[in-house]
Amino acid sequence: AMEGGPRIREGDCAVLKRDEVFKAVSVLRRRKIIFEKQWFYLDNAIGHIYGTTFEVTSGGNLQPKQEVEEAATETKEAGTDNRNIVDDGKSQKLTHDDIKALKDKGIKGQEIVQQLIENSTTFRDKTEFAQDKYIKKKKKKYEAVITIVRPSTRILSTMYYAREPGKINHLRYDTLAQMLTLGNIHAGNKMIVMETCAGLVLGAVMERMGGYGSIIQMYPGGGPVRAATSCFGFPKPFFDNLHEFPLSKVQSLLSGTFTAETLPADPEENALGEEESNGLSEEKQTSLQETEEEPAPEAAVELNPPEEQDAMDINAEDVEFKENKEKENKDSVREKQMKQWERRKKLIEAAALLGEKNADGLIVASKFHPTPLLLSLLEFVAPSRPFVVYCQYKEPLLECYTRLRERGGVINLKLSETWLRNYQVLPDRSHPKLTMSGGGGYLLSGITVVLDKGKSDPSNSEALRMEEPSSKRCKLQDLPC
Amino acid sequence: MSFIEYGDTIKDGDTAIVFLGHESMFPVKVQHGTVTQTKYGVIRHSTDLIGKKYGSKVTCSKGGWVFILHPTPELWTMNLPHRTQILYSTDISIITMMLELKPGSIVCESGTGSGSLSHALIRTVAPTGHLYTVEFHQQRAEKAREEFREHGVEHLVTVTNQDVCKNGFGVSNIADAVFLDIPSPWEAIGHAKSALKAEGGRICSFSPCIEQVQRTCLAMEEHGFTEINTLEILLRVYNVRTISLQIPDLGKAAEDNSSTGFDSSSPSHQGSPCANLQQGTVQFKSGVPLREVVGHTGYLTFATKS
């Protein structure tokens, strides 16, 4: 990166990158980070430009990597095929202990790779391509470089899918990309988002809206989970028009019996309960352990809470609570009342926004059955607006499709899936990558229209006939000829 | 209405989408005094459209009806007049995410073609971003300008009629992202690099052939781009159908009704309301892939300037 780009500042949400592996961290001084079997401190990275690549030096310090001319440009010697290469397990003259000794001496990874090449008896007989592959493999193992990049939907959705697919219901990043496009997410929208994807989908929607418009997040349980949302490092104003509304109040809102008086149980306790499953609590444990081993993959999100996060506020409060127990009582009662009052105010605001029934779209990506969510939440959406439902499985969307057809008020229903294939592109060695993802979930999308009064309207069945290819015809087509 | 802002009612001058049914729709320019012919009869704009809510059912002269939809870049992509091959929403979605586009982004694009991607890009970078799009075909460039004006987004886009491989994008050091959909993208990589901000940005090139991809990747590497990554995204659409499969007659029913595997009284089948044993068939819902699908549009190569 050149001069003038945004710099890494203390307190930032950043992402560490090594090859294709990402990890979200918050930039804090004197805080040990463990990433890809290495530990280091981010202190020295502060002040550098995003996109800078660092080397890990002894003592866990980061040092910007100097571009070095590849030493491999010397006269190359290579074989043409492998007919005389025998795997006797003795081609490498350096032993495990030798390599360990080199590492312990603090020898740079680059040099270790060079030594490995020199001590490989078969290296010169390998083909040029095989030599290339060998060097790449060793570099990956011994050259400890990490790049610090700014978070984005691209990076965070790739990171989550690779590291914690279970927390985002196996929503692959290309599927998320489809949702944002099919949902016509853009600045100025009034969006309804119902997700249990750690706040990743919410964050993606927020990024595309750029702080313009409003979002109402529907949440199950005691509060919305936004662990992934906080990784984006959004500026504070982005949260001004982010509202939340409990799913458990949807029915009363639709039937007109909604009051803000009966809030769902103690929100704080519930929110904490939710949090157990979002990776932050695990993060606490691993940072206590401070082992040199890579923590379990569940701890991908190593983030300290920025202030604006509800769920995280509670976390910080919780710690404080333990520290000065005596002083607490009176203050905490008042504070709780204040919080309760705040929450009620926000809830009434969100209810009013929903009550207008003019949302510009609905995005659903949750672990719950989509049908009841859709049948209820579509009530809050204006006509001629897109909606997109994600589900890890196809079958619930089949049912959802059928029920939406019965309900009416939707057109252009489409059940789809995307396949993603990555390629290796190298001179004379281009091909699809060996592995591809087996599944990234399914989408059901459509557009709302003005709902006919009364379901017995005969034109509804006409719409059905119009849109669904007749099954008789398809049966004929499917007959083997 | 505009392509970047929802409106509730249909107004004179709007571009609206007439939805006739399954995958059958077309765009219409709403104008007082104008009529539009459909297979269900005539739509009179002054009385049938203007002032109505978007999403309304409109009854045509022969008694049939259609829905009138608010335009979006996705609906436009499905209905726009083709002047070239176009990019569809599946590719567009991954391009938008991988280029990290959002409100405020500055994007360069070439060629403009039929403006399918352009509309999607403009939608995403609005209201504070900008699209610089370069098209070497003069008539196409002019037609694109005209459409952007009609769609109320002209302030967000600059169309330049020149050869991107020779003359570049006409801007330097201002773009967050560059997109190339031209026959020889490797000739434009240098221009792409100088269009991108000094601090860096993202690039994407779309090519149908692997030979094009190889040359592009080499050019990207020579110009110092990193994170070079080629991928392909394929859409699979499923028809939702109720399928009936006949139960074969193995002659068992005649002998002992209770011993068949498909006995309706067996607990494993009580939960299935679709089983219709009297007629000897089992019904179920299935998502059936289309008989023929798009197997390849193009390779998408992404890279980072850092």
Short mmCIF file of C-alpha atoms in Angstrom, two decimals, chain B:
data_model
loop_
_atom_site.label_atom_id
_atom_site.label_comp_id
_atom_site.label_asym_id
_atom_site.label_seq_id
_atom_site.Cartn_x
_atom_site.Cartn_y
_atom_site.Cartn_z
CA MET B 1 -39.77 6.37 -8.94
CA SER B 2 -36.20 6.00 -9.92
CA PHE B 3 -33.93 3.01 -10.06
CA ILE B 4 -32.30 4.14 -6.83
CA GLU B 5 -35.32 5.20 -4.81
CA TYR B 6 -38.61 3.44 -4.25
CA GLY B 7 -41.82 5.36 -4.84
CA ASP B 8 -45.33 4.23 -3.94
CA THR B 9 -47.38 5.41 -6.89
CA ILE B 10 -46.91 5.27 -10.64
CA LYS B 11 -46.14 8.66 -12.17
CA ASP B 12 -45.93 10.12 -15.64
CA GLY B 13 -42.46 9.45 -17.05
CA ASP B 14 -41.76 6.41 -14.86
CA THR B 15 -40.34 3.21 -16.27
CA ALA B 16 -42.56 0.43 -14.96
CA ILE B 17 -42.49 -3.33 -15.41
CA VAL B 18 -45.63 -5.02 -16.75
CA PHE B 19 -45.80 -8.51 -15.25
CA LEU B 20 -47.95 -10.93 -17.24
CA GLY B 21 -47.06 -14.19 -15.57
CA HIS B 22 -44.37 -16.72 -15.13
CA GLU B 23 -41.16 -15.20 -16.51
CA SER B 24 -43.20 -13.05 -18.85
CA MET B 25 -42.83 -9.30 -18.46
CA PHE B 26 -41.70 -6.19 -20.25
CA PRO B 27 -40.80 -2.61 -19.39
CA VAL B 28 -43.06 0.27 -20.28
CA LYS B 29 -42.50 4.00 -20.25
CA VAL B 30 -45.49 5.58 -18.54
CA GLN B 31 -46.91 8.53 -20.52
CA HIS B 32 -50.19 10.39 -20.34
CA GLY B 33 -52.38 9.51 -23.31
CA THR B 34 -50.39 6.46 -24.29
CA VAL B 35 -51.70 2.92 -24.55
CA THR B 36 -49.80 -0.37 -24.28
CA GLN B 37 -50.92 -3.58 -25.96
CA THR B 38 -50.75 -6.87 -24.07
CA LYS B 39 -52.16 -10.28 -24.86
CA TYR B 40 -54.86 -9.52 -22.27
CA GLY B 41 -55.82 -6.31 -24.05
CA VAL B 42 -54.97 -2.64 -23.87
CA ILE B 43 -53.58 -0.73 -20.86
CA ARG B 44 -54.43 2.99 -20.91
CA HIS B 45 -51.68 4.81 -19.04
CA SER B 46 -53.72 7.86 -17.99
CA THR B 47 -56.47 5.85 -16.35
CA ASP B 48 -54.98 2.41 -15.70
CA LEU B 49 -51.47 3.35 -14.48
CA ILE B 50 -50.87 6.93 -13.40
CA GLY B 51 -51.74 7.43 -9.75
CA LYS B 52 -52.04 3.69 -9.03
CA LYS B 53 -49.90 1.96 -6.44
CA TYR B 54 -46.91 -0.03 -7.62
CA GLY B 55 -47.71 -3.71 -7.19
CA SER B 56 -51.36 -3.21 -8.19
CA LYS B 57 -53.31 -5.54 -10.36
CA VAL B 58 -54.38 -3.74 -13.52
CA THR B 59 -57.29 -5.07 -15.56
CA CYS B 60 -56.78 -4.82 -19.29
CA SER B 61 -59.44 -4.16 -21.89
CA LYS B 62 -60.18 -7.84 -22.64
CA GLY B 63 -60.73 -8.54 -18.94
CA GLY B 64 -57.35 -10.18 -18.29
CA TRP B 65 -55.05 -8.56 -15.79
CA VAL B 66 -51.38 -7.84 -15.16
CA PHE B 67 -49.31 -6.56 -12.24
CA ILE B 68 -47.38 -3.30 -12.54
CA LEU B 69 -44.03 -3.46 -10.75
CA HIS B 70 -41.59 -0.89 -9.51
CA PRO B 71 -38.38 -1.08 -11.55
CA THR B 72 -35.22 -2.51 -9.97
CA PRO B 73 -31.87 -3.24 -11.61
CA GLU B 74 -32.74 -6.96 -11.41
CA LEU B 75 -36.06 -6.54 -13.22
CA TRP B 76 -34.36 -4.27 -15.74
CA THR B 77 -31.71 -6.93 -16.39
CA MET B 78 -34.48 -9.41 -17.22
CA ASN B 79 -36.26 -6.99 -19.55
CA LEU B 80 -33.81 -4.54 -21.09
CA PRO B 81 -33.34 -4.20 -24.84
CA HIS B 82 -30.20 -6.19 -25.70
CA ARG B 83 -27.57 -4.34 -27.68
CA THR B 84 -24.88 -6.83 -26.60
CA GLN B 85 -24.60 -9.96 -24.52
CA ILE B 86 -25.38 -8.96 -20.96
CA LEU B 87 -24.40 -9.97 -17.45
CA TYR B 88 -27.16 -11.51 -15.36
CA SER B 89 -27.92 -11.02 -11.69
CA THR B 90 -26.10 -14.15 -10.50
CA ASP B 91 -22.75 -12.90 -11.81
CA ILE B 92 -23.61 -9.32 -10.90
CA SER B 93 -24.20 -10.26 -7.27
CA ILE B 94 -20.81 -11.86 -6.74
CA ILE B 95 -19.08 -9.06 -8.69
CA THR B 96 -20.68 -6.48 -6.42
CA MET B 97 -19.70 -8.26 -3.23
CA MET B 98 -16.17 -9.21 -4.29
CA LEU B 99 -15.47 -5.66 -5.49
CA GLU B 100 -16.63 -4.51 -2.03
CA LEU B 101 -19.05 -1.97 -3.48
CA LYS B 102 -21.26 0.12 -1.24
CA PRO B 103 -22.72 3.63 -1.07
CA GLY B 104 -19.95 6.10 -1.88
CA SER B 105 -17.79 3.75 -3.95
CA ILE B 106 -16.24 5.09 -7.14
CA VAL B 107 -16.35 2.44 -9.88
CA CYS B 108 -14.94 2.23 -13.39
CA GLU B 109 -16.54 -0.10 -15.92
CA SER B 110 -15.90 -1.07 -19.53
CA GLY B 111 -17.67 -1.79 -21.77
CA THR B 112 -21.02 -0.33 -20.94
CA GLY B 113 -22.71 -2.72 -23.34
CA SER B 114 -26.46 -2.80 -22.70
CA GLY B 115 -26.12 -1.30 -19.23
CA SER B 116 -27.25 -4.38 -17.30
CA LEU B 117 -24.37 -4.28 -14.82
CA SER B 118 -24.26 -0.47 -14.94
CA HIS B 119 -27.72 -0.15 -13.40
CA ALA B 120 -26.81 -2.55 -10.60
CA LEU B 121 -23.54 -0.72 -9.92
CA ILE B 122 -25.26 2.66 -9.81
CA ARG B 123 -27.91 1.32 -7.43
CA THR B 124 -25.23 0.06 -5.05
CA VAL B 125 -22.94 3.12 -5.00
CA ALA B 126 -25.77 5.70 -4.78
CA PRO B 127 -26.29 8.32 -3.42
CA THR B 128 -22.70 9.46 -2.92
CA GLY B 129 -20.69 7.22 -5.26
CA HIS B 130 -20.14 7.42 -9.00
CA LEU B 131 -19.81 5.16 -12.01
CA TYR B 132 -17.39 5.98 -14.83
CA THR B 133 -18.32 3.72 -17.70
CA VAL B 134 -16.44 3.50 -21.00
CA GLU B 135 -17.96 2.21 -24.25
CA PHE B 136 -16.10 2.34 -27.56
CA HIS B 137 -19.24 1.90 -29.67
CA GLN B 138 -20.72 5.35 -30.17
CA GLN B 139 -24.39 4.39 -30.57
CA ARG B 140 -24.31 2.12 -27.54
CA ALA B 141 -22.72 4.86 -25.47
CA GLU B 142 -25.43 7.30 -26.51
CA LYS B 143 -28.22 4.84 -25.89
CA ALA B 144 -26.84 4.16 -22.41
CA ARG B 145 -26.73 7.90 -21.62
CA GLU B 146 -30.35 8.19 -22.73
CA GLU B 147 -31.44 5.29 -20.51
CA PHE B 148 -29.62 6.66 -17.47
CA ARG B 149 -31.42 9.97 -18.01
CA GLU B 150 -34.81 8.27 -18.33
CA HIS B 151 -34.15 6.25 -15.20
CA GLY B 152 -33.27 9.24 -13.07
CA VAL B 153 -29.67 8.22 -12.37
CA GLU B 154 -27.70 10.41 -14.80
CA HIS B 155 -26.09 12.37 -11.95
CA LEU B 156 -24.41 9.17 -10.74
CA VAL B 157 -22.80 8.08 -13.98
CA THR B 158 -20.42 9.40 -16.62
CA VAL B 159 -20.44 7.62 -19.98
CA THR B 160 -17.29 8.07 -22.07
CA ASN B 161 -17.09 6.99 -25.70
CA GLN B 162 -13.52 5.78 -26.18
CA ASP B 163 -11.38 2.67 -26.39
CA VAL B 164 -10.47 1.62 -22.86
CA CYS B 165 -7.47 -0.41 -24.07
CA LYS B 166 -5.95 2.61 -25.80
CA ASN B 167 -7.23 5.55 -23.79
CA GLY B 168 -8.14 4.13 -20.40
CA PHE B 169 -11.06 5.22 -18.25
CA GLY B 170 -10.51 8.95 -18.52
CA VAL B 171 -9.87 9.24 -14.79
CA SER B 172 -6.91 8.43 -12.57
CA ASN B 173 -6.38 7.65 -8.90
CA ILE B 174 -10.03 7.91 -7.94
CA ALA B 175 -11.60 4.46 -8.25
CA ASP B 176 -12.26 1.96 -5.48
CA ALA B 177 -13.01 -0.72 -8.03
CA VAL B 178 -12.69 -1.51 -11.72
CA PHE B 179 -14.73 -3.94 -13.77
CA LEU B 180 -13.76 -5.18 -17.24
CA ASP B 181 -15.99 -7.04 -19.68
CA ILE B 182 -14.08 -6.65 -22.94
CA PRO B 183 -12.52 -9.12 -25.41
CA SER B 184 -8.91 -8.32 -24.45
CA PRO B 185 -8.91 -7.28 -20.81
CA TRP B 186 -5.14 -7.83 -20.45
CA GLU B 187 -4.65 -4.74 -22.59
CA ALA B 188 -6.57 -2.63 -20.09
CA ILE B 189 -4.98 -3.80 -16.84
CA GLY B 190 -2.44 -0.97 -16.83
CA HIS B 191 -5.23 1.60 -17.31
CA ALA B 192 -7.24 -0.10 -14.60
CA LYS B 193 -4.32 0.20 -12.22
CA SER B 194 -3.97 3.91 -12.82
CA ALA B 195 -7.71 4.49 -12.49
CA LEU B 196 -7.66 2.90 -9.03
CA LYS B 197 -6.83 4.98 -5.98
CA ALA B 198 -3.16 5.19 -5.01
CA GLU B 199 -4.03 3.47 -1.72
CA GLY B 200 -5.43 0.53 -3.64
CA GLY B 201 -8.69 -1.08 -4.63
CA ARG B 202 -10.27 -4.10 -6.26
CA ILE B 203 -10.51 -5.25 -9.84
CA CYS B 204 -12.66 -7.82 -11.64
CA SER B 205 -12.46 -9.10 -15.18
CA PHE B 206 -15.15 -11.20 -16.87
CA SER B 207 -14.13 -13.50 -19.74
CA PRO B 208 -15.87 -16.48 -21.33
CA CYS B 209 -12.66 -18.26 -22.40
CA ILE B 210 -9.88 -19.66 -20.24
CA GLU B 211 -7.19 -18.35 -22.63
CA GLN B 212 -8.43 -14.83 -21.96
CA VAL B 213 -8.27 -15.52 -18.24
CA GLN B 214 -4.68 -16.75 -18.46
CA ARG B 215 -3.47 -13.66 -20.26
CA THR B 216 -5.38 -11.44 -17.84
CA CYS B 217 -3.90 -13.17 -14.79
CA LEU B 218 -0.39 -12.74 -16.17
CA ALA B 219 -1.02 -9.05 -16.86
CA MET B 220 -2.42 -8.58 -13.35
CA GLU B 221 0.64 -10.18 -11.84
CA GLU B 222 2.98 -8.05 -13.97
CA HIS B 223 1.21 -4.93 -12.75
CA GLY B 224 1.62 -5.96 -9.14
CA PHE B 225 -1.94 -6.99 -8.36
CA THR B 226 -2.27 -9.46 -5.48
CA GLU B 227 -4.95 -11.89 -4.25
CA ILE B 228 -5.56 -12.94 -7.88
CA ASN B 229 -8.47 -15.35 -7.79
CA THR B 230 -10.58 -16.83 -10.59
CA LEU B 231 -14.02 -18.27 -9.98
CA GLU B 232 -17.23 -19.20 -11.67
CA ILE B 233 -20.72 -18.97 -10.27
CA LEU B 234 -23.61 -21.06 -11.59
CA LEU B 235 -27.29 -20.63 -10.87
CA ARG B 236 -29.54 -23.62 -10.34
CA VAL B 237 -33.25 -22.91 -10.39
CA TYR B 238 -35.75 -25.46 -9.14
CA ASN B 239 -39.37 -25.88 -10.14
CA VAL B 240 -41.54 -26.78 -7.17
CA ARG B 241 -43.70 -29.73 -8.19
CA THR B 242 -45.93 -32.25 -6.60
CA ILE B 243 -44.76 -35.60 -7.86
CA SER B 244 -46.69 -38.88 -7.68
CA LEU B 245 -44.87 -42.14 -7.90
CA GLN B 246 -46.80 -45.31 -8.48
CA ILE B 247 -46.34 -48.14 -6.04
CA PRO B 248 -45.44 -51.29 -7.90
CA ASP B 249 -47.80 -54.20 -7.53
CA LEU B 250 -45.77 -57.10 -6.21
CA GLY B 251 -48.87 -59.14 -5.62
CA LYS B 252 -48.46 -58.78 -1.90
CA ALA B 253 -51.61 -56.75 -1.27
CA ALA B 254 -53.77 -59.61 -2.33
CA GLU B 255 -52.09 -62.00 0.06
CA ASP B 256 -51.62 -59.88 3.17
CA ASN B 257 -52.55 -56.23 3.32
CA SER B 258 -50.68 -55.53 6.56
CA SER B 259 -47.33 -56.83 5.45
CA THR B 260 -46.65 -54.27 2.71
CA GLY B 261 -43.93 -51.78 3.42
CA PHE B 262 -46.27 -48.93 2.54
CA ASP B 263 -49.06 -49.82 4.92
CA SER B 264 -50.75 -46.59 5.96
CA SER B 265 -51.02 -47.85 9.54
CA SER B 266 -47.27 -48.19 9.98
CA PRO B 267 -46.04 -45.39 12.24
CA SER B 268 -43.30 -44.17 9.91
CA HIS B 269 -45.85 -43.18 7.32
CA GLN B 270 -48.55 -41.66 9.46
CA GLY B 271 -46.89 -38.25 9.33
CA SER B 272 -46.91 -38.14 5.58
CA PRO B 273 -50.14 -36.56 4.39
CA CYS B 274 -49.14 -37.00 0.78
CA ALA B 275 -49.25 -40.76 0.72
CA ASN B 276 -52.27 -41.80 -1.25
CA LEU B 277 -52.27 -45.52 -0.90
CA GLN B 278 -55.75 -46.26 -2.11
CA GLN B 279 -54.73 -45.29 -5.61
CA GLY B 280 -51.39 -47.02 -5.32
CA THR B 281 -49.33 -43.83 -5.51
CA VAL B 282 -47.16 -41.78 -3.18
CA GLN B 283 -47.10 -38.01 -3.55
CA PHE B 284 -44.37 -35.67 -2.47
CA LYS B 285 -43.07 -32.17 -3.12
CA SER B 286 -39.85 -31.88 -5.00
CA GLY B 287 -37.59 -29.15 -6.28
CA VAL B 288 -36.97 -30.28 -9.82
CA PRO B 289 -34.01 -28.83 -11.69
CA LEU B 290 -34.81 -27.27 -15.04
CA ARG B 291 -34.23 -29.51 -18.03
CA GLU B 292 -31.62 -27.19 -19.41
CA VAL B 293 -29.63 -24.64 -17.45
CA VAL B 294 -26.89 -22.14 -18.12
CA GLY B 295 -23.68 -24.11 -17.69
CA HIS B 296 -21.23 -21.28 -18.28
CA THR B 297 -21.39 -17.53 -18.54
CA GLY B 298 -17.82 -16.51 -17.90
CA TYR B 299 -14.88 -16.74 -15.55
CA LEU B 300 -14.59 -13.95 -13.03
CA THR B 301 -11.06 -12.98 -12.08
CA PHE B 302 -10.64 -10.78 -9.02
CA ALA B 303 -7.53 -9.11 -7.68
CA THR B 304 -6.41 -6.42 -5.27
CA LYS B 305 -4.22 -3.41 -5.87
CA SER B 306 -2.45 -2.69 -2.61
#
